Structure formats: C-alpha cells, structure tokens
Coordinates of C-alpha atoms in Angstrom, one line a residue:
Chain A
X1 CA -1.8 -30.6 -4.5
X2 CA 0.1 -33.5 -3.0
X3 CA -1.0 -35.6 -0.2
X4 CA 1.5 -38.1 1.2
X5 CA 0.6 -41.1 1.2
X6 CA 0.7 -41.6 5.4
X7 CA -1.7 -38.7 5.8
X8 CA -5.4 -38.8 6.2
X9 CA -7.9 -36.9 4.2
X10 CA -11.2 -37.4 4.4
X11 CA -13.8 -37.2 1.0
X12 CA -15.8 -34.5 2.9
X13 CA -12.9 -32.2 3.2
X14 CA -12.5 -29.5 1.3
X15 CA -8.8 -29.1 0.1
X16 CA -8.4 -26.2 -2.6
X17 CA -5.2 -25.2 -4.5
X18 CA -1.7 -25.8 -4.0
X19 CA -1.8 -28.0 -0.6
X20 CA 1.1 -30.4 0.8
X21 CA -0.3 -32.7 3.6
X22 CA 2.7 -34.0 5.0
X23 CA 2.9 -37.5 7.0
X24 CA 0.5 -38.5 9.4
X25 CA -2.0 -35.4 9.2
X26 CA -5.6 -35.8 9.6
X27 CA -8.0 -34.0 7.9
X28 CA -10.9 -34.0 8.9
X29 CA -14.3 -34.1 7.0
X30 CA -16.1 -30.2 6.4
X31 CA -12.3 -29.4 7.0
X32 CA -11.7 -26.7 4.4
X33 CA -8.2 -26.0 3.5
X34 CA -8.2 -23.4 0.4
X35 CA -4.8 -22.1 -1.4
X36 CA -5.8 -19.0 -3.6
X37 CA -4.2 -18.8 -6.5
X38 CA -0.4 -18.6 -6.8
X39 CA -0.4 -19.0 -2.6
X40 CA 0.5 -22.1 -1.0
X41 CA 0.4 -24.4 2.2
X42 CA 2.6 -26.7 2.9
X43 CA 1.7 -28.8 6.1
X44 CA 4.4 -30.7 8.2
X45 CA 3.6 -34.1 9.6
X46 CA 1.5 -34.7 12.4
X47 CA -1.2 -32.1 12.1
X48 CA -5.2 -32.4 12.4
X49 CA -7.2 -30.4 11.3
X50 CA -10.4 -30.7 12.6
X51 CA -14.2 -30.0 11.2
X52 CA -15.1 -26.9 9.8
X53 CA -12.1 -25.6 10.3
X54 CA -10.5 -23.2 7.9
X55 CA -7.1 -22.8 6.8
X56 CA -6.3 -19.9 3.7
X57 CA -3.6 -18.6 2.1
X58 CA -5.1 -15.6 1.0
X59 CA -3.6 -13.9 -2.3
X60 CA -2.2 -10.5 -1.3
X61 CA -5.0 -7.7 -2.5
X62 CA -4.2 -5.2 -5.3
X63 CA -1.7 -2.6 -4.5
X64 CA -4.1 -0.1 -4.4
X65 CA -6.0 -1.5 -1.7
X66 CA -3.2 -2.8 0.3
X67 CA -2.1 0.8 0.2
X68 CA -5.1 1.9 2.6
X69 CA -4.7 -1.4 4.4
X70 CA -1.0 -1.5 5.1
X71 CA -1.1 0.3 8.7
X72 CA -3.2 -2.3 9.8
X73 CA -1.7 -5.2 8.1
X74 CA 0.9 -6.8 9.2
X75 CA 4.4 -6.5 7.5
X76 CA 4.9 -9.4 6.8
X77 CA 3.4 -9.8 3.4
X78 CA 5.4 -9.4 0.7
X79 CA 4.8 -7.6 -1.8
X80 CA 4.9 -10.5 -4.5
X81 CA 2.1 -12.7 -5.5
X82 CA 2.8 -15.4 -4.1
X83 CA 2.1 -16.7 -0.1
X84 CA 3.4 -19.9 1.1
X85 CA 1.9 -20.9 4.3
X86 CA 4.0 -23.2 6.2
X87 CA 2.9 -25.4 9.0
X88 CA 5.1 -27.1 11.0
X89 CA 4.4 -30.4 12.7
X90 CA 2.0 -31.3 15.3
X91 CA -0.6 -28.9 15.4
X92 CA -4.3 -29.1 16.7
X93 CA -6.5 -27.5 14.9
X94 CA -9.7 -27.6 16.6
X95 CA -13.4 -27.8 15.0
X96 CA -14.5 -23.8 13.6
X97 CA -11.3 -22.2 13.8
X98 CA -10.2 -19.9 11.0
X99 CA -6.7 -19.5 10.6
X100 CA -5.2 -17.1 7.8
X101 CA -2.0 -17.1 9.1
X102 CA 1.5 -17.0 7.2
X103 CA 3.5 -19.5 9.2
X104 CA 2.6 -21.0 12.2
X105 CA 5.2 -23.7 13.8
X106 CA 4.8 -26.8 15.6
X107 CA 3.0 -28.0 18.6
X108 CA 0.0 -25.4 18.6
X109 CA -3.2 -26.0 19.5
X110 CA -5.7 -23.8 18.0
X111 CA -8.8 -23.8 20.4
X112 CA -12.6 -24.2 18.7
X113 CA -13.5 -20.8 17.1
X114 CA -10.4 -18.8 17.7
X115 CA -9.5 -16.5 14.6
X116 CA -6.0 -16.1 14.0
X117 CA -5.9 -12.5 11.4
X118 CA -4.2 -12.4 8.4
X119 CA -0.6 -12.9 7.7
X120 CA 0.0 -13.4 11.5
X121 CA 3.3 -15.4 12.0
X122 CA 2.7 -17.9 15.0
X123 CA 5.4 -20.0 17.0
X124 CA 5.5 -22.9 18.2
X125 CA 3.7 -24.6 21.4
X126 CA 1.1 -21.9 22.0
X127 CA -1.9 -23.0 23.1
X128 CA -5.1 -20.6 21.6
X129 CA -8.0 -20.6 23.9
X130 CA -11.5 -21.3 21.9
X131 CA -12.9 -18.2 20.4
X132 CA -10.1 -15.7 21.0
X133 CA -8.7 -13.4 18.0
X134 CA -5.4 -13.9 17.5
X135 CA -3.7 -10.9 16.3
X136 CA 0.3 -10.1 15.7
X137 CA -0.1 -7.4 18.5
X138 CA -1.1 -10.4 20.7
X139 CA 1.4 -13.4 19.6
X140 CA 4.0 -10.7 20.2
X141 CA 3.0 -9.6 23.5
X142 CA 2.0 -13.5 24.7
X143 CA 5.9 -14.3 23.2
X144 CA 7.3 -11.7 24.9
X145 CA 6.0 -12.8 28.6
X146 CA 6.5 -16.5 27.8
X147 CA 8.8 -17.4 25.4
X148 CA 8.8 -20.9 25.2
X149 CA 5.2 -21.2 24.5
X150 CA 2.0 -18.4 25.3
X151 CA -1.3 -18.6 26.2
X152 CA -3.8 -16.4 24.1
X153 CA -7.2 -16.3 26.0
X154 CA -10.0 -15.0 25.9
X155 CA -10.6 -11.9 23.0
X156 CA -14.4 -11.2 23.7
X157 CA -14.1 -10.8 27.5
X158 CA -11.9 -8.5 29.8
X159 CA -8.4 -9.5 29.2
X160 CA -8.0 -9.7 32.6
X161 CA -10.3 -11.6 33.7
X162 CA -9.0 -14.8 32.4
X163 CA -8.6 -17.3 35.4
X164 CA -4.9 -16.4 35.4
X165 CA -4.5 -13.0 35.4
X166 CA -7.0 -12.9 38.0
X167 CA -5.2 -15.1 40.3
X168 CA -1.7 -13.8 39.2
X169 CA -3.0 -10.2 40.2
X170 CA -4.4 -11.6 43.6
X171 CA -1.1 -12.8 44.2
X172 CA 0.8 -9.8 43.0
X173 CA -1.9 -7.5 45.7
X174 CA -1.6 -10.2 48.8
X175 CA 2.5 -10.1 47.8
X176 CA 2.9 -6.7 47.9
X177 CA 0.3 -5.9 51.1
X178 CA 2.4 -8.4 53.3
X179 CA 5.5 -6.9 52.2
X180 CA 4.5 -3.6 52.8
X181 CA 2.5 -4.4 56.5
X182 CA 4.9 -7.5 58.0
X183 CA 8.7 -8.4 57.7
X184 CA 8.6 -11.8 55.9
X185 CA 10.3 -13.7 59.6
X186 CA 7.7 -12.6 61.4
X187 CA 4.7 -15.0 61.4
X188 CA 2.7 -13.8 64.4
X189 CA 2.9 -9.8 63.2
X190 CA 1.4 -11.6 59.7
X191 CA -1.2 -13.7 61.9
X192 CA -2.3 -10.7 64.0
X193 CA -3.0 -8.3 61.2
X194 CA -6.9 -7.9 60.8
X195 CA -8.4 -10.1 59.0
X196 CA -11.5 -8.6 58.2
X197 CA -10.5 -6.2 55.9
X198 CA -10.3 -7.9 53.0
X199 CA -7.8 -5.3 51.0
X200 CA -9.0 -3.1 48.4
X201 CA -7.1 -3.3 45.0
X202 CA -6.7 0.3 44.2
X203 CA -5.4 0.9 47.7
X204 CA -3.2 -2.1 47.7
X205 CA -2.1 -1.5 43.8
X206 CA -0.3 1.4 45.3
X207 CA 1.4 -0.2 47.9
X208 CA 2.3 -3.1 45.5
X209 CA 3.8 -1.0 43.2
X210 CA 6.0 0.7 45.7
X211 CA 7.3 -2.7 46.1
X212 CA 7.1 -4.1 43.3
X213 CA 10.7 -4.0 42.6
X214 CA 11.3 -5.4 46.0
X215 CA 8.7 -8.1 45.8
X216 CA 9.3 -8.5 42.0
X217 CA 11.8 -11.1 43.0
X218 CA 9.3 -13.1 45.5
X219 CA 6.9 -13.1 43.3
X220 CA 9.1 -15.1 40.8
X221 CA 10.4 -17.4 43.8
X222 CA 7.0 -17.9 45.0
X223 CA 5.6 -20.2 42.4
X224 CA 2.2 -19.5 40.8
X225 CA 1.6 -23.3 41.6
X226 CA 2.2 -22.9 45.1
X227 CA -0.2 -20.0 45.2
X228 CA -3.1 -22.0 43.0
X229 CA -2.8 -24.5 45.6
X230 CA -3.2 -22.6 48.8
X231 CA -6.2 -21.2 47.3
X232 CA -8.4 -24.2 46.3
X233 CA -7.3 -25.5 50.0
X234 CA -10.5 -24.6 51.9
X235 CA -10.1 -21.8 54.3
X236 CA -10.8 -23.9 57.4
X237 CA -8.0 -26.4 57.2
X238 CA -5.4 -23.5 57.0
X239 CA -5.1 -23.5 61.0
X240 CA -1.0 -23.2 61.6
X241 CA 1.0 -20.6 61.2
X242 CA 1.5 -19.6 57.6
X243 CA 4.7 -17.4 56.1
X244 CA 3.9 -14.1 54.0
X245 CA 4.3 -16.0 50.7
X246 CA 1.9 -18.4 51.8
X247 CA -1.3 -15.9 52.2
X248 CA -4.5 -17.2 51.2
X249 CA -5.5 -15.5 48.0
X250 CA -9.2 -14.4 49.4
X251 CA -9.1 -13.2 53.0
X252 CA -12.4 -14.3 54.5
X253 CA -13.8 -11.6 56.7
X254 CA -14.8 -13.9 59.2
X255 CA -11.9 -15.6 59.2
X256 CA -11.2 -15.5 62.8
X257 CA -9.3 -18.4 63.9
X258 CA -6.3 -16.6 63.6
Chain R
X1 CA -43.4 -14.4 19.9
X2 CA -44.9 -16.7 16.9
X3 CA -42.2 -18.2 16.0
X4 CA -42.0 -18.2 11.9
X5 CA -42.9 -21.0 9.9
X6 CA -39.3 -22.1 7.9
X7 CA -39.9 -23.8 4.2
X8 CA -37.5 -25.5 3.1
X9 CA -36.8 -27.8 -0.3
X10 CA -38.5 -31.0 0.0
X11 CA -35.4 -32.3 -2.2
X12 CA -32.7 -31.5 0.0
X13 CA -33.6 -33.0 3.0
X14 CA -34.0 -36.4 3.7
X15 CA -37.2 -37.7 6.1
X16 CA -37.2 -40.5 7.4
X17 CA -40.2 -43.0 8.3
X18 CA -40.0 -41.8 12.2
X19 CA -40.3 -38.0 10.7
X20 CA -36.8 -37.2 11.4
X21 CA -35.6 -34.7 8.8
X22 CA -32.0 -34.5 8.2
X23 CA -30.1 -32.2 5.0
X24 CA -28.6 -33.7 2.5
X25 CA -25.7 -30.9 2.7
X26 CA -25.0 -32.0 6.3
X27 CA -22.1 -34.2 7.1
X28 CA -23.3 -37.1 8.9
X29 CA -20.2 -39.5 9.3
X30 CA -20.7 -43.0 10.7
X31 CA -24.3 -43.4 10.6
X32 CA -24.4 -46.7 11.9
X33 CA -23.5 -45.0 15.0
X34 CA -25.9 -42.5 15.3
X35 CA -29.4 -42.9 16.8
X36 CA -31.2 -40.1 16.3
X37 CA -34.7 -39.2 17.8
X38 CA -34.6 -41.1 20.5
X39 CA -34.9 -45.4 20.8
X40 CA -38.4 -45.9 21.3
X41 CA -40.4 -43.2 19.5
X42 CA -42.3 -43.3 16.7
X43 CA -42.6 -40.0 15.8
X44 CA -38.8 -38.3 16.5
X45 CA -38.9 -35.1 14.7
X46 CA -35.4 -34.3 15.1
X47 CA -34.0 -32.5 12.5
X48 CA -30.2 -31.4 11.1
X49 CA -29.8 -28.5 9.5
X50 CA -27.7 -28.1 6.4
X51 CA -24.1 -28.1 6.9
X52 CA -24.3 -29.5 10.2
X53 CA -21.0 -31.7 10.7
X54 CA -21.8 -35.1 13.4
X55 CA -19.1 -37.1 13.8
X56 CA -20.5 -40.8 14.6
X57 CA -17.4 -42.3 13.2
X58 CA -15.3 -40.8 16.1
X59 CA -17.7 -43.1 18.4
X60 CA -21.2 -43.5 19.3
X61 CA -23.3 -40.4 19.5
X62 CA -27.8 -40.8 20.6
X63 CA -29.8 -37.8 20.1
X64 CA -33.4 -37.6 21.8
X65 CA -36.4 -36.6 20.1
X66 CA -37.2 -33.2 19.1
X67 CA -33.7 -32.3 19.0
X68 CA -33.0 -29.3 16.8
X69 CA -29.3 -29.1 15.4
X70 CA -29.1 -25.9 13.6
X71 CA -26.9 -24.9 10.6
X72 CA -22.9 -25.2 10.7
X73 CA -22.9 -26.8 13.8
X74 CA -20.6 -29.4 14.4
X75 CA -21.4 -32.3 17.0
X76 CA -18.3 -34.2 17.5
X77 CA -18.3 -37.2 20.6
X78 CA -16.2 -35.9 23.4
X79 CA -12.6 -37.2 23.9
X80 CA -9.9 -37.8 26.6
X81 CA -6.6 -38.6 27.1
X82 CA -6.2 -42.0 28.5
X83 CA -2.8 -43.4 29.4
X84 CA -1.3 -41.3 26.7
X85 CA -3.7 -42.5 23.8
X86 CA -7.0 -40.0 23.0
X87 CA -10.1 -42.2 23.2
X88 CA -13.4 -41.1 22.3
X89 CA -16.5 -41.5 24.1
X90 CA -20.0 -41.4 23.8
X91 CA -22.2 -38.6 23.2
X92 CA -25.7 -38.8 24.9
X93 CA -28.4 -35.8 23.9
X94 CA -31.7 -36.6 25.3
X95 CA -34.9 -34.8 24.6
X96 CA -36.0 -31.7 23.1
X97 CA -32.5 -30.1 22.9
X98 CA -31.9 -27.1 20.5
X99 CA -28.4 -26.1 19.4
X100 CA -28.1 -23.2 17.9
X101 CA -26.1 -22.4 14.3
X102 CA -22.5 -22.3 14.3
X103 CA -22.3 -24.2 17.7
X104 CA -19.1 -26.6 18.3
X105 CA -20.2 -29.3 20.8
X106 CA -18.3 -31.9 22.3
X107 CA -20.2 -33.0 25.7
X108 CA -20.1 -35.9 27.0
X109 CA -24.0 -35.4 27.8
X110 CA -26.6 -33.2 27.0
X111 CA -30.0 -33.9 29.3
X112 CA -33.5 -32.7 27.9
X113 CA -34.9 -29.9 27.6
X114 CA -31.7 -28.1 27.0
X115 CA -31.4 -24.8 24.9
X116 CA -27.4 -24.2 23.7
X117 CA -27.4 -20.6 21.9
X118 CA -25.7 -19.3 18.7
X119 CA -22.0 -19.6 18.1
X120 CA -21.2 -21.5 20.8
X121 CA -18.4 -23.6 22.0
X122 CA -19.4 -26.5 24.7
X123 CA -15.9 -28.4 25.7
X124 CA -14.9 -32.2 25.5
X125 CA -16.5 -33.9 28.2
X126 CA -19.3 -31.3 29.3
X127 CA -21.9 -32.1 31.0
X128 CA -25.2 -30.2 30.5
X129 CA -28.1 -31.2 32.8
X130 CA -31.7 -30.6 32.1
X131 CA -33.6 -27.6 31.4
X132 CA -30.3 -25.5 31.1
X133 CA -29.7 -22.7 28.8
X134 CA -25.9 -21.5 27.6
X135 CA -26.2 -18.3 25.9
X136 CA -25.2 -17.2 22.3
X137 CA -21.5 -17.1 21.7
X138 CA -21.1 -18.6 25.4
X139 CA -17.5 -20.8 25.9
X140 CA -17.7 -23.6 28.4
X141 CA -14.1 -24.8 28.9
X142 CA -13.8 -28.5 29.1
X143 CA -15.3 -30.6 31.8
X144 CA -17.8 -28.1 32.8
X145 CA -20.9 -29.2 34.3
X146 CA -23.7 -27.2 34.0
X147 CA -26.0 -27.6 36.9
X148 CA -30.3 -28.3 36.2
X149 CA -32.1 -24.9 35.4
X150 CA -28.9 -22.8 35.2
X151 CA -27.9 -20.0 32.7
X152 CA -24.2 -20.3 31.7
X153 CA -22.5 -17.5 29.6
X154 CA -19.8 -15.3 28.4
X155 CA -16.2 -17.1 28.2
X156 CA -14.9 -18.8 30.4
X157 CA -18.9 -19.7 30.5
X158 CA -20.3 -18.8 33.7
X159 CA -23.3 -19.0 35.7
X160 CA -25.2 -16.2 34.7
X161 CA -28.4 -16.8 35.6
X162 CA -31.2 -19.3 36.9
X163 CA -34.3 -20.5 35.0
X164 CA -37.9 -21.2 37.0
X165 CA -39.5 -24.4 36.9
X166 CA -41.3 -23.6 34.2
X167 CA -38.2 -23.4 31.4
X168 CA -39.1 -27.1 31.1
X169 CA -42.3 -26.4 29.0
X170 CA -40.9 -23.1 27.4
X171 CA -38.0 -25.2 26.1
X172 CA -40.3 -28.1 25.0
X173 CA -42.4 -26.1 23.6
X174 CA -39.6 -24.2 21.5
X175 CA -38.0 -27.5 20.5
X176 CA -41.6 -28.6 19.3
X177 CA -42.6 -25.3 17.5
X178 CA -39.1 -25.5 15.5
X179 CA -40.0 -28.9 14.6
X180 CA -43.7 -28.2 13.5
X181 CA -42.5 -25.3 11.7
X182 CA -39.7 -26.4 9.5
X183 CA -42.4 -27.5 6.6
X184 CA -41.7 -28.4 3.3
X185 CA -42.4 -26.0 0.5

C-alpha cells in the first residue's frame, strides 16, 4: 500500500490490501477501498472518493464456480490470480457507490448509489446517474451512441423514461409527423394543421419510421438544444410563424392562436 | 402499528446531557460544526445510528430536535460550483426529521416534520420543506425542491403523492416514538 505523499486519506477510511493513491486524491472518511488478496488498485491523480463508497478488486472465484458463472461474467477476467484495478485520473466517486470494476479511466463521475458489476471495464468522461447499475451490456451500448463520453441513467425505472429519451423521442414523433403531413417551406400548411389532436405515439411511430431515414438527417441538424429550448418556452409567447423543426414538443389542444 | 421498542448497548452509544444519543461506530467529522438537537432545547433526543457518516468538516451542518438519522446513512453539507472552485454550504435540518438507513443526503435544507425513506439519495442543494415524505429508494436529482406536504418518489423523484394536514402530527409522533423507543438494555 502506497499513498503519495500529495494525496489525502483520511483515518476513517478504510484502505485494504495492495492500494496506490496517486497525487492529489481524496479519500474520504467511511471510504472503503479493499484489495483482496493478490488483486490490486492502482489510483491515478486527482480522484475522490467519497463516503461510504466502495471500491474492490475482487479475487477471481475458484475455477469451479467461475465455470457456472462465466456466461454471465464478463470476459474480461483473466484467468490468473491476480486483478489490477486501474483508475485513471479525475474521477468522482460519489457517497454509496460500489464499484467492482476492472479499469475505469478518467474523468468519470460515479453518481451516489450506482453499482458498477464486476469486472466491468469503464471509459473515460461518463457520467453515472445516482443509483443506476452499471453493467458491460450498458457501458457498451452508452459507448456506442456517444463515444466521447455516455450517460448511464436511471437502472430501477423505465429506461426510457429518463428526461432524455423522453424528450429525444418527442422530438423524433413531432419530426417525423411534420415531415410526413407538411413540406418543410411551407409554414402556413404547418400553422393550419389541427392543433387539437395532440398525436398519438403508436400512430405517429409508424409514420416516423417511414421517415426516419429521411428525417434521420434533420433530426441530427436540428439540435436537441434547440428543441429543449422551444419546449421550456411557454406555449403562449410562441405567436409567429414557426418552421417544421421548430414544433413545440407538447401540442396544447387548446392551442388555438394559430 | 406499535412501533417496537429497539435496545441497544448502553456502551456503544454516547448520550449527551441534552439526551441526544449518538453511536460510537458513527462517523461524526468536525463536531465543532455540528449542532445537533436543535439551539435552544433542553431535551433534544436526536439520535445517530451506528455507522452513520456526517460530514461537519465539509461546513456547517444544524440538526433539529427529534431528528432520527438511521444506520449507514451519510449526511454530507451540500456543495456548488462557484466561479470554478466547489464551495460547501450549510446544511439546515429542523425538527422531528427521520432519515431512513442507507440514505445519502446532501440538501441544502430539510424543514420539520420531514420523513426521507430507506435507501435514498437526496441531491446537493435540495430543498425539502415541511411535512414532506420521499419514499424508500426515491432519487431526487440535484436542486429539487420538494414542495410542503408532498410525496416525492421513484428516480428521477417525482411527485407522487400529497399528504393531509394531519402528516404533521403522524410524523411528529413517528419521530417521537423512534426516540422513546430506542432504550438502553
């Protein structure tokens, strides 16, 4: 165990086992940072670690149990004794997490209570949303839509009923119906279309997926921003003539100024 | 629902001459920043449970009296980026609170009468007003202000639900009973 001398650990902390605190960490008291045997952790500079949070490197089990274990396990244990968990530098780990994985890089924060599982490799610059379970399935698919950094939220609820995929989906549906209904020039066809009916998903879904690959591209030119925006705008101050990609997110049924 | 009476080890906890009982497995950083039970009381009765992590030496943090903080939870003052630097800021609990085990909170302030469930996470700079009630394993993202008498759950935390008027007593009563019962052997 080797802390350098820049970093901070405080007496309450709990550090176990082969641990390298590199410059300018904070650990934080109730932190719990445990090396089983022969496994290690070596910290880059810059990281806190929170209260009660918990960082492991757990020992690989016996062969026999990683046998039954190995579908679900990821593959990136190997199959010697030892485990060295590296952190990079300039992570945030928040109070109550649990984090078992086998590298994570730098820049992460991991929110209060999130779990990342066993011998999950995690980037850098991800942001983990409190209480979410981070699985390898998950970093993979969060990497995948947004390489330079993801966002894991939300494991107990609906996954899509993060604030985000509910207003990139109501962006996606408005996108697609005013592709479908109006020709994207024409901003009298787009302010005479009933406002009332406020669209239904599943009939819209359809629609939206007939032009998706049409549309695919405005929705990357129309910036999620843009779209945020227009919707915290209250519906009464939206009184001239807007373009397609500028639909309010909610149609009002009483909106009838228009 | 009697609530039951909890004995615990008159050995590991520590009670002070205002009655206020705190564990001598708790981490309790920065003492000379904490005021628990309240300013003008004489009997306080708040208690924190074993393992329970408050972080006074982050800045200052006032707890009311009555005030329940159960096991494992961590009570950490809220924070907030300020011209690039992270400052700290004070944590104000009034009256008859109860805060459930394994709870992470960092409000900014917690009125009375307030009843934070199991496993929960309240974030930086929350503001919880009286007689409020955030469910068991409830997430409130940062900066959320939970209106007087409301029921917030799920994550994101939501508004789930609204209390009557008369959540004031059941709370105060709860927060009492919990004191009253935790006896020593």
């Amino acid at each position: 165990m080797s802390f350098d001398p820049t970093a901070f650990v405080c007496v309450e902390a709990l550090v176990k086992g082969q641990v390298v605190v590199g410059p300018g960490c904070v650990v934080q008291p109730a932190a719990q940072i445990t090396a089983d045997d022969g496994c290690t952790i070596v910290f880059g500079s810059g990281n806190i670690v929170s209260e009660r949070a918990v960082i492991r490197a757990v020992a690989p089990e016996s062969p026999s149990q990683s046998q039954s274990q190995s579908q679900s396990q990821s593959q990136s244990y190997s199959s010697s004794g030892n485990v060295t968990v590296t952190v990079g530098a300039g992570n945030i780990f928040e109070p109550d997490c649990r984090v078992e994985a086998v590298s994570i890089g730098s820049g992460n924060i991991f929110g209060a209570k999130c779990v990342v599982q066993r011998g999950c490799r995690v980037g850098s610059g991800n942001y983990f949303a409190p209480g979410t379970l981070v699985t390898q399935a998950r970093l993979d698919a969060a990497a995948a839509a947004s390489p330079d950094g993801a966002s894991v939220h939300n494991a107990t609820s609906q996954p899509g009923r993060s604030p985000a995929a509910v207003i990139a989906r109501a962006v996606e549906q408005q996108l697609g119906e005013a592709a479908s209904s109006t020709s994207a020039s024409s901003t009298l066809q787009a302010a005479s279309r009933p406002m009332s009916r406020v669209p239904k998903p599943s009939s819209v879904a359809k629609q939206g997926q007939g032009n998706a690959q049409g549309s695919g591209n405005t929705l990357a030119a129309a910036p999620i921003s843009q779209a945020v925006v227009d919707a915290m705008r209250p519906l009464e101050t939206l009184q001239q003539p807007f373009l397609a990609s500028q639909l309010p997110l909610f149609l009002h049924p009483q909106l009838s100024s228009m | 629902m009697e609530l039951p009476i909890e004995r615990y080890d008159k050995g590991t906890y520590i009670e002070t001459n205002t009655k206020n009982k705190i564990s001598r497995h708790s981490t309790v950083c920065g003492t000379q920043n904490i005021v628990l039970g309240g300013k003008n009381c004489v009997n306080r009765q708040s208690i924190v449970h074993a393992e329970c992590v408050i972080r006074g030496d982050l800045k200052h943090i006032q707890v009311g009296k009555y005030c329940i903080l159960s096991k494992r939870s961590v009570i950490r003052p809220p924070h907030r980026l300020y011209k690039g630097e992270v400052v700290f800021f004070k944590l104000e609990m009034e009256d008859y609170v109860v805060i459930g085990e394994d709870s992470v909170v960092a409000a900014a302030k917690i009125g009375s009468y307030v009843q934070i469930g199991k496993n929960c996470v309240i974030g930086a700079r929350c503001i919880l007003k009286d007689c409020c009630r955030i469910l068991d394993n409830t997430v409130l993202p940062p900066d959320t202000v939970v209106p007087p008498f409301a029921v917030f759950g799920g994550n994101p935390g939501t508004l789930v639900d609204q209390l009557p008027e008369s959540a004031k007593l059941l709370h105060q009563e709860l927060a009492q009973t919990l004191a009253a019962n935790f006896v020593p052997q």
